[in-house]
């Protein structure tokens, strides 16, 4: 399995992977339907403090896969600790009622 990271402007982010995924990078061309992918993700993720939305592009069409609310159960061993901290700092949890 390869693991590559991009920012929201599709800039490749190097040195984000650890372990078996370090150096196992496949650079992916930006999908022609990237704006549609972002739109669908934003709609599906609305109201959730954190969720991974899996979408697939086949034949130029966008397909929904799943939404994951506890990605890897919090045990991600192939992303650098710095990147995990950065991602975690982007989450705003709702206030207690």
Short mmCIF file of C-alpha atoms in Angstrom, two decimals:
data_model
loop_
_atom_site.label_atom_id
_atom_site.label_comp_id
_atom_site.label_asym_id
_atom_site.label_seq_id
_atom_site.Cartn_x
_atom_site.Cartn_y
_atom_site.Cartn_z
CA UNK A 1 0.00 0.00 0.00
CA UNK A 2 1.27 3.46 -0.81
CA UNK A 3 0.46 6.55 1.16
CA UNK A 4 0.66 10.08 -0.27
CA UNK A 5 -0.53 13.34 1.24
CA UNK A 6 -1.69 16.56 -0.43
CA UNK A 7 -3.00 19.83 0.92
CA UNK A 8 -6.32 21.34 -0.15
CA UNK A 9 -4.62 23.02 -3.15
CA UNK A 10 -3.24 19.63 -4.25
CA UNK A 11 0.34 20.45 -3.29
CA UNK A 12 2.24 17.27 -2.50
CA UNK A 13 3.32 17.05 1.15
CA UNK A 14 6.56 15.12 1.43
CA UNK A 15 7.87 13.32 4.52
CA UNK A 16 4.50 12.64 6.16
CA UNK A 17 4.72 8.82 6.21
CA UNK A 18 6.51 6.46 8.58
CA UNK A 19 7.30 2.76 8.80
CA UNK A 20 6.37 0.54 5.90
CA UNK A 21 4.88 3.51 4.02
CA UNK A 22 7.94 5.77 4.20
CA UNK A 23 9.38 6.10 0.74
CA UNK A 24 6.51 4.06 -0.72
CA UNK A 25 4.96 7.07 -2.40
CA UNK A 26 2.90 7.20 -5.53
CA UNK A 27 2.28 10.75 -6.74
CA UNK A 28 -1.30 11.02 -7.94
CA UNK A 29 -2.53 13.41 -10.63
CA UNK A 30 -5.17 15.86 -9.38
CA UNK A 31 -8.59 14.50 -10.39
CA UNK A 32 -10.44 16.53 -13.00
CA UNK A 33 -13.50 16.42 -10.72
CA UNK A 34 -11.55 17.65 -7.66
CA UNK A 35 -13.96 20.54 -7.00
CA UNK A 36 -16.88 18.09 -7.00
CA UNK A 37 -15.00 15.81 -4.59
CA UNK A 38 -14.45 18.72 -2.20
CA UNK A 39 -18.09 19.77 -2.45
CA UNK A 40 -19.38 16.26 -1.70
CA UNK A 41 -16.95 15.86 1.22
CA UNK A 42 -17.96 19.18 2.72
CA UNK A 43 -21.66 18.33 2.51
CA UNK A 44 -21.22 14.87 4.03
CA UNK A 45 -18.87 16.06 6.78
CA UNK A 46 -21.07 18.98 7.82
CA UNK A 47 -21.90 18.87 11.51
CA UNK A 48 -19.16 16.38 12.40
CA UNK A 49 -16.06 17.61 14.27
CA UNK A 50 -13.95 14.95 12.52
CA UNK A 51 -14.74 12.36 9.88
CA UNK A 52 -12.91 10.68 7.03
CA UNK A 53 -15.03 10.63 3.88
CA UNK A 54 -13.98 8.02 1.34
CA UNK A 55 -14.86 8.86 -2.24
CA UNK A 56 -13.73 7.14 -5.41
CA UNK A 57 -13.40 8.40 -8.97
CA UNK A 58 -14.00 5.91 -11.74
CA UNK A 59 -14.58 6.88 -15.35
CA UNK A 60 -14.87 10.54 -14.33
CA UNK A 61 -17.73 9.79 -11.91
CA UNK A 62 -17.64 10.26 -8.13
CA UNK A 63 -18.73 7.36 -5.95
CA UNK A 64 -19.29 7.28 -2.20
CA UNK A 65 -17.46 4.65 -0.16
CA UNK A 66 -17.91 5.27 3.55
CA UNK A 67 -17.59 7.71 6.40
CA UNK A 68 -15.24 6.75 9.24
CA UNK A 69 -15.49 8.53 12.57
CA UNK A 70 -12.65 6.74 14.39
CA UNK A 71 -10.02 6.28 11.73
CA UNK A 72 -7.77 3.37 12.74
CA UNK A 73 -9.28 3.59 16.22
CA UNK A 74 -6.76 6.32 17.00
CA UNK A 75 -3.81 3.99 16.37
CA UNK A 76 -2.17 5.39 13.27
CA UNK A 77 1.43 4.21 13.09
CA UNK A 78 2.32 5.40 9.61
CA UNK A 79 1.93 9.18 9.89
CA UNK A 80 4.56 11.30 11.61
CA UNK A 81 3.71 12.51 15.13
CA UNK A 82 4.09 16.10 13.90
CA UNK A 83 1.46 15.56 11.20
CA UNK A 84 -0.90 13.84 13.66
CA UNK A 85 -0.58 16.80 16.03
CA UNK A 86 -1.23 19.24 13.18
CA UNK A 87 -4.33 17.30 12.12
CA UNK A 88 -5.59 17.07 15.70
CA UNK A 89 -5.19 20.79 16.21
CA UNK A 90 -7.59 21.39 13.32
CA UNK A 91 -10.46 19.64 15.14
CA UNK A 92 -12.88 21.78 17.11
CA UNK A 93 -14.92 19.63 19.46
CA UNK A 94 -18.40 20.78 20.50
CA UNK A 95 -18.79 22.25 23.98
CA UNK A 96 -20.41 20.09 26.65
CA UNK A 97 -24.09 20.72 27.22
#
